Short mmCIF file of C-alpha atoms in Angstrom, two decimals:
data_model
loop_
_atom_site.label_atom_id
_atom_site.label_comp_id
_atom_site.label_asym_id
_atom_site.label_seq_id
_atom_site.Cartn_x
_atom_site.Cartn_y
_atom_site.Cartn_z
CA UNK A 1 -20.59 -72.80 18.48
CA UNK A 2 -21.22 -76.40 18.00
CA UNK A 3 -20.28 -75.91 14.33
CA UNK A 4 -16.87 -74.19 14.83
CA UNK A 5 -15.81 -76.91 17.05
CA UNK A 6 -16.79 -79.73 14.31
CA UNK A 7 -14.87 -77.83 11.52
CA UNK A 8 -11.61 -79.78 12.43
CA UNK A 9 -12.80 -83.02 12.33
CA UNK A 10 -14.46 -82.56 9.31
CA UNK A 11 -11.24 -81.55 7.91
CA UNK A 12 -9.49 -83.79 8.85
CA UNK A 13 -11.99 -86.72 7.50
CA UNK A 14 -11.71 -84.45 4.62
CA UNK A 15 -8.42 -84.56 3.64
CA UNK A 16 -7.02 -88.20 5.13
CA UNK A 17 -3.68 -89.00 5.95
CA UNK A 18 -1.20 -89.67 3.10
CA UNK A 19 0.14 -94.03 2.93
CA UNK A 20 3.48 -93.07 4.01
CA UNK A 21 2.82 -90.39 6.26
CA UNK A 22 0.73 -92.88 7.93
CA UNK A 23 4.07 -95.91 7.91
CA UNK A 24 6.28 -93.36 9.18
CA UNK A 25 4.27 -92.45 12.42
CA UNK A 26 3.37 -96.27 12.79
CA UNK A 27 7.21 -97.35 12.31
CA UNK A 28 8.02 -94.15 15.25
CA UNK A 29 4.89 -95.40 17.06
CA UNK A 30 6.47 -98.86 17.27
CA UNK A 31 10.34 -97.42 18.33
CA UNK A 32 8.70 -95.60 21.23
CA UNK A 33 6.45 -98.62 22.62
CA UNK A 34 9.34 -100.92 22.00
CA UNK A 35 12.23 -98.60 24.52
CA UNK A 36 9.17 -97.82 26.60
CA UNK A 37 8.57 -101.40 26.98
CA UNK A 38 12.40 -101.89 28.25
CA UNK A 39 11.40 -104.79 30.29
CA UNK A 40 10.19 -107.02 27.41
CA UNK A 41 12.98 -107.47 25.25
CA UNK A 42 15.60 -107.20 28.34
CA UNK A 43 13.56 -110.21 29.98
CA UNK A 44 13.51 -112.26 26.61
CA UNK A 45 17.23 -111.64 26.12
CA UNK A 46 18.16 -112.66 29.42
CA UNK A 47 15.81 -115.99 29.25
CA UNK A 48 17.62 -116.73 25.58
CA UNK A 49 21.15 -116.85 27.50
CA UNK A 50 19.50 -118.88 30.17
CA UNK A 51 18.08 -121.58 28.08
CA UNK A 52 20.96 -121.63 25.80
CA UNK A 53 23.13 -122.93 28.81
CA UNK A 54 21.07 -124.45 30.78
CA UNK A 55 22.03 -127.92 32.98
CA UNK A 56 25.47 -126.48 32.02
CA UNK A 57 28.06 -126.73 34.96
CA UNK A 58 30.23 -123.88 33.57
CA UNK A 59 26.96 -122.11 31.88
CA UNK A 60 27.13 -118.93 30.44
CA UNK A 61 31.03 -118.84 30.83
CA UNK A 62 31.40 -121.38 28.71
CA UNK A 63 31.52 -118.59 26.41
CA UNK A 64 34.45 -116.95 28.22
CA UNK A 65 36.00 -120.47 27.99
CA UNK A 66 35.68 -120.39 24.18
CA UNK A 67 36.75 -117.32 23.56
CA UNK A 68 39.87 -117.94 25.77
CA UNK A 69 40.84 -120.82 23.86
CA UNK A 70 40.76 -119.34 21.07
CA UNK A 71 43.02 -116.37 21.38
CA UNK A 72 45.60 -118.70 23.27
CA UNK A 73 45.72 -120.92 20.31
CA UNK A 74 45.20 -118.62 17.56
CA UNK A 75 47.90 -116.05 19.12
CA UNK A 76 50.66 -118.79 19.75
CA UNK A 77 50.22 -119.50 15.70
CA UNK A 78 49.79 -115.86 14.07
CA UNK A 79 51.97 -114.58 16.32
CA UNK A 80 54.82 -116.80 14.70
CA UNK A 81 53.39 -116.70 11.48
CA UNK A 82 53.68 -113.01 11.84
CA UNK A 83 56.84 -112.20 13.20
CA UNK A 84 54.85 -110.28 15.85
CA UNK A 85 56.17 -109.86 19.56
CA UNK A 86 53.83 -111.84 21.56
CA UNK A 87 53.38 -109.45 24.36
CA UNK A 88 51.72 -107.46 22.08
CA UNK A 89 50.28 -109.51 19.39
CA UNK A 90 47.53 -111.57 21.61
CA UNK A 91 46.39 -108.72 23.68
CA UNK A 92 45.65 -106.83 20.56
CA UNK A 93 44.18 -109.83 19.27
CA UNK A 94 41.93 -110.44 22.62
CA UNK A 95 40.67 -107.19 21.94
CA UNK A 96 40.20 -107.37 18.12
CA UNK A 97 38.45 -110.83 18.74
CA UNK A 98 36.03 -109.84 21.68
CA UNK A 99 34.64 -106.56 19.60
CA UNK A 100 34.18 -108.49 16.43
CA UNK A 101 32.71 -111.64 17.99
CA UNK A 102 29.66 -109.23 19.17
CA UNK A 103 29.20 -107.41 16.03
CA UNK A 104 29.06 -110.27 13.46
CA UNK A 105 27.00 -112.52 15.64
CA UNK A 106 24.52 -109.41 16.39
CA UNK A 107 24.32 -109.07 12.88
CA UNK A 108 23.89 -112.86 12.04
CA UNK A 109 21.27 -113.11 14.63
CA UNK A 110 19.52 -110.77 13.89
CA UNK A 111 18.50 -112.44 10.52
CA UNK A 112 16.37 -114.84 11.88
CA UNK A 113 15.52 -111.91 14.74
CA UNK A 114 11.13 -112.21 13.75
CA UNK A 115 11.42 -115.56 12.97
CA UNK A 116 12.57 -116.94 16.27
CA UNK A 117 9.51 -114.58 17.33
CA UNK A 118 6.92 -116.05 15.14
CA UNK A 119 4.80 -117.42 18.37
CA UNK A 120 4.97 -114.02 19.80
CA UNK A 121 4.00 -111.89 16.25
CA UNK A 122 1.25 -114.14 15.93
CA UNK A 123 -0.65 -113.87 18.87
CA UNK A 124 0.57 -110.31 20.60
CA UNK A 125 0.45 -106.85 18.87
CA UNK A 126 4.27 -105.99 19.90
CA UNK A 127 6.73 -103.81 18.77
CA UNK A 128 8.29 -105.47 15.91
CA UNK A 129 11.57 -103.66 17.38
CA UNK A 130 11.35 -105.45 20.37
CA UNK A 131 12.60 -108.56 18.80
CA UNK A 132 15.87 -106.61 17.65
CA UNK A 133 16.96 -105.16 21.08
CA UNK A 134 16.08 -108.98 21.95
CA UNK A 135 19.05 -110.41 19.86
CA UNK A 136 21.31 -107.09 20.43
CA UNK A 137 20.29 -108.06 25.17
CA UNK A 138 21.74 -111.07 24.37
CA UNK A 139 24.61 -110.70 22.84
CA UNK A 140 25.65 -107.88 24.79
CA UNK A 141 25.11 -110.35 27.67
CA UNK A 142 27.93 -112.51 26.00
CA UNK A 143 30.41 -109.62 25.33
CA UNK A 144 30.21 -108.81 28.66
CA UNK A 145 31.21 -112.53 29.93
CA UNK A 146 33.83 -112.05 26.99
CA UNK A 147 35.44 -108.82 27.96
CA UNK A 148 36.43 -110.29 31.83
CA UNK A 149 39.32 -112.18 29.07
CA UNK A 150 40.54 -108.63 27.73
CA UNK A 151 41.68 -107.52 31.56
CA UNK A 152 43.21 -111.34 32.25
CA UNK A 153 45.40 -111.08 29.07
CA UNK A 154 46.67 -107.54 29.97
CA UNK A 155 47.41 -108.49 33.26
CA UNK A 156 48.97 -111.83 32.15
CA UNK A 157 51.32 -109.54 29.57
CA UNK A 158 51.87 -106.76 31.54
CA UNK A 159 49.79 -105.03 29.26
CA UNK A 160 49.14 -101.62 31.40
CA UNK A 161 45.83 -100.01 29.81
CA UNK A 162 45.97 -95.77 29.58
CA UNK A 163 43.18 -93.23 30.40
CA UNK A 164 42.74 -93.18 26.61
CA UNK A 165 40.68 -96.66 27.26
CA UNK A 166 37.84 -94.57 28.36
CA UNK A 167 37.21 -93.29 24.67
CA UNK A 168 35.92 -97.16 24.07
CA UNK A 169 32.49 -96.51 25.74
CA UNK A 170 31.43 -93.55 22.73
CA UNK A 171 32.83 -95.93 20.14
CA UNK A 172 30.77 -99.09 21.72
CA UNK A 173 28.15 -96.91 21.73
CA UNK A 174 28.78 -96.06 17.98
CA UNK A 175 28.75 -99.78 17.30
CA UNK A 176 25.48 -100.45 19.37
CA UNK A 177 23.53 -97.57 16.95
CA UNK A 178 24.86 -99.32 13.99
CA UNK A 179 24.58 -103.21 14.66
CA UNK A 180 20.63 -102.03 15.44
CA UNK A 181 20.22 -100.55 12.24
CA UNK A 182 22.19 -103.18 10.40
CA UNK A 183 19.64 -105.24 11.98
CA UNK A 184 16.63 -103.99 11.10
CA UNK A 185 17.23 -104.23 7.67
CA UNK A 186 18.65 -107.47 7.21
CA UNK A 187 15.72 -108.92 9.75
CA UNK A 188 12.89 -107.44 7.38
CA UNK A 189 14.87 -109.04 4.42
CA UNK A 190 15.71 -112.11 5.78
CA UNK A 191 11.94 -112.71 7.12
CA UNK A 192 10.98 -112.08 3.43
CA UNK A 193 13.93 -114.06 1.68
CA UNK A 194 14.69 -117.13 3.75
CA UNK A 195 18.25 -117.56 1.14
CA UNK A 196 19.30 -114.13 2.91
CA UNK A 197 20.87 -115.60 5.90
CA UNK A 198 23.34 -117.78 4.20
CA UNK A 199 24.18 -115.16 1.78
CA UNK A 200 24.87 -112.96 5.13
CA UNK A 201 26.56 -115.50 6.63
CA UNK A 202 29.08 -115.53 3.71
CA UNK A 203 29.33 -112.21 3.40
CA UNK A 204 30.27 -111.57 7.22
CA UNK A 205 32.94 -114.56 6.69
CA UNK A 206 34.33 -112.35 3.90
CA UNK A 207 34.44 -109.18 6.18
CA UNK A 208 36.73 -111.30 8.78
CA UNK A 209 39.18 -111.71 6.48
CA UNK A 210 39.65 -108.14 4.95
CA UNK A 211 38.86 -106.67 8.00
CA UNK A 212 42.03 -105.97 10.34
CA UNK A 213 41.43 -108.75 13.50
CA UNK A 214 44.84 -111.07 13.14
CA UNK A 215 46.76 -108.82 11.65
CA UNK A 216 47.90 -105.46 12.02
CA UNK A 217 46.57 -102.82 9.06
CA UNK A 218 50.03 -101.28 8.60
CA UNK A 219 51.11 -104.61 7.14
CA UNK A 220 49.13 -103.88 4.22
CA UNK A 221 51.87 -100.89 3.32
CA UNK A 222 50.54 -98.62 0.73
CA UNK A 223 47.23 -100.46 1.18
CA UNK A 224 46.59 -99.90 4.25
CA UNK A 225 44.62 -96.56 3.56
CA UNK A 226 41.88 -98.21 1.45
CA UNK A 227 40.95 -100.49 4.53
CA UNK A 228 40.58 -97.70 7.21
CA UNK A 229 38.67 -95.63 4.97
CA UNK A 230 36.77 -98.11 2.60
CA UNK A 231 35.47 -100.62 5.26
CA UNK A 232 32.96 -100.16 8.02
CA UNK A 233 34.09 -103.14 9.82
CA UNK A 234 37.42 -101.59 10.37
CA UNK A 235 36.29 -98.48 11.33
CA UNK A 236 33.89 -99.92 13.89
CA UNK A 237 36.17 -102.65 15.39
CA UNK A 238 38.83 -99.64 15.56
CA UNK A 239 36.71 -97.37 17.15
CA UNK A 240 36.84 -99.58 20.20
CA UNK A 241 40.00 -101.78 19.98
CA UNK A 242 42.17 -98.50 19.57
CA UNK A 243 41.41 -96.60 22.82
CA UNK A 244 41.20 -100.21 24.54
CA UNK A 245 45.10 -100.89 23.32
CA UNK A 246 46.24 -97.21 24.15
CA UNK A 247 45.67 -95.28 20.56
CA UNK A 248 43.13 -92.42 19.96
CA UNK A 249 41.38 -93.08 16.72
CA UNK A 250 42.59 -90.86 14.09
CA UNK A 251 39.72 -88.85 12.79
CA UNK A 252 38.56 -90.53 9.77
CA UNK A 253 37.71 -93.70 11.69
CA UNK A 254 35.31 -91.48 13.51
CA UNK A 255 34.41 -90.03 10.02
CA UNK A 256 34.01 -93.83 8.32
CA UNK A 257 32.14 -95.02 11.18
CA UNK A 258 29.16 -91.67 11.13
CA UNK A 259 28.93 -91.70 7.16
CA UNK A 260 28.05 -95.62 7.78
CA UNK A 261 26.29 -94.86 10.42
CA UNK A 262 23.92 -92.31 8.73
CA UNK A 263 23.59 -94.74 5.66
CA UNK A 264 22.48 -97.91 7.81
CA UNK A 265 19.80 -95.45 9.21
CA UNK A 266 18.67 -94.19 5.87
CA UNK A 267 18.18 -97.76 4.94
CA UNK A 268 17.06 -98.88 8.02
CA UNK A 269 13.89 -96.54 8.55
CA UNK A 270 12.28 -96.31 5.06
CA UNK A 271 12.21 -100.44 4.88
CA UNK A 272 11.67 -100.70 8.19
CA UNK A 273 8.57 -97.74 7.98
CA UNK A 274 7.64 -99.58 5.05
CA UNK A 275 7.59 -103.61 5.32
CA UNK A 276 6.63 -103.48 9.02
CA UNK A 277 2.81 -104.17 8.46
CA UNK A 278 4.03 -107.28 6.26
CA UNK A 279 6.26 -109.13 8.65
CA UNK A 280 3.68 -111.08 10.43
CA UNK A 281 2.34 -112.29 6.96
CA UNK A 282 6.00 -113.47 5.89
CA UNK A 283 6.61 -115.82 9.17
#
């Protein structure tokens, strides 16, 4: 009897686990403890905004403040430059602004995501993936003090929002699943090549300019095709600016944004399953 039970084990010591086989649990191991562990990375997000303003009279609405000034000045000039009625032109661009504000400074935090956490890496075993929903906490903290603008400017305009708006919470979703991917890989790479940032940084400067924020994409004429199909930046920003300004998004925004979607993930988890074990060695 005592020999049937044993036959597993020695089986299994038999035949041990394959490398990757082994990453791959490890890397799904780490995803569960880190949602699981909610409270950590909500806590250290929350304490980032904190410190960030603190002794601040206006504190965290400073960002509000910013982000205000900006569209006012920024919409009293394009809109000119632009030919565009102004009614329109800065409450589309208070919407454009506030989206792509969270997405490119997720995604440029999130490069120095494990290095900022290089006291915690070194002395606690925790989720690596802990320090990603830290950066994405945090700036979701500031696109909410951002979006109170978006509500002020259609009211200001007599902008009047439709039930259509209500499609923006799947497509912020949408955004939130691909900024954390996005993350992931460019955290593991920037941890491991400290030039990565500033390469990211240029690249996301690049993306603000092709990517449809002050200005409209029809403008482009003929063009215009190639830059809701070709760039994920579009299709992401458009996924939540659209139903926000009264359009459904036609149906190869939604197609743009899952193909993206599925190739940030198939990125994401192989270097992710892969480099995890290193990370602490690279800080």
């Amino acid at each position: 009897m005592r020999s049937t039970e044993a036959l597993p084990a020695l089986q299994a010591a038999s035949s041990p686990e394959r490398p990757w086989v082994r990453e791959w649990r490890l890397a799904a191991l780490d995803l569960a403890r880190c949602f699981r562990g909610w409270h950590v990375w909500a806590l250290l997000g929350v304490s980032d905004i904190r410190l960030r303003y603190k002794r601040s009279r206006f504190g965290q609405f400073w960002i509000t403040l910013s982000m205000a000034f900006f569209v006012a000045g920024i919409g009293a000039v394009y809109g000119g430059l632009f030919h565009q009625n102004i009614h329109e032109y800065i409450p589309y661009l208070a919407v454009n602004m506030t989206i792509w504000t969270f997405i490119s400074t997720s995604i440029s935090e999130s490069c120095s995501a494990f290095i900022e956490a290089a006291p915690y890496l070194r002395q606690e075993a925790l989720p690596k993936s802990t320090f990603i929903m830290r950066v994405l906490v945090r700036n979701m903290m500031a696109f909410g003090h951002n979006i109170i603008i978006i509500p002020l400017v259609f009211i200001v305009f007599l902008y009047a929002p439709s039930p259509v708006a209500l499609l923006a919470i799947p497509g912020l979703l949408l955004v939130l699943a691909g900024v954390f991917a996005a993350s992931i890989s460019l955290a593991l790479l920037c941890t491991r090549f400290r030039d990565m940032p500033q390469i990211v940084g240029n690249l996301l400067q690049l993306a603000f300019f092709v990517t449809p924020i002050m200005w409209h994409v029809e403008q482009l004429g003929p063009n215009a095709y190639y830059i809701k199909v070709f760039n994920p930046f579009a299709s992401f920003l458009r996924v939540v600016s659209e139903p926000l300004l009264g359009h459904v998004p036609a149906p190869e925004t939604y197609g743009t944004v899952l193909v993206a979607l599925c190739v940030l993930s198939l990125i994401a988890w192989p270097v992710f399953a892969k480099f995890r074990s290193r990370i602490v060695y690279w800080l």
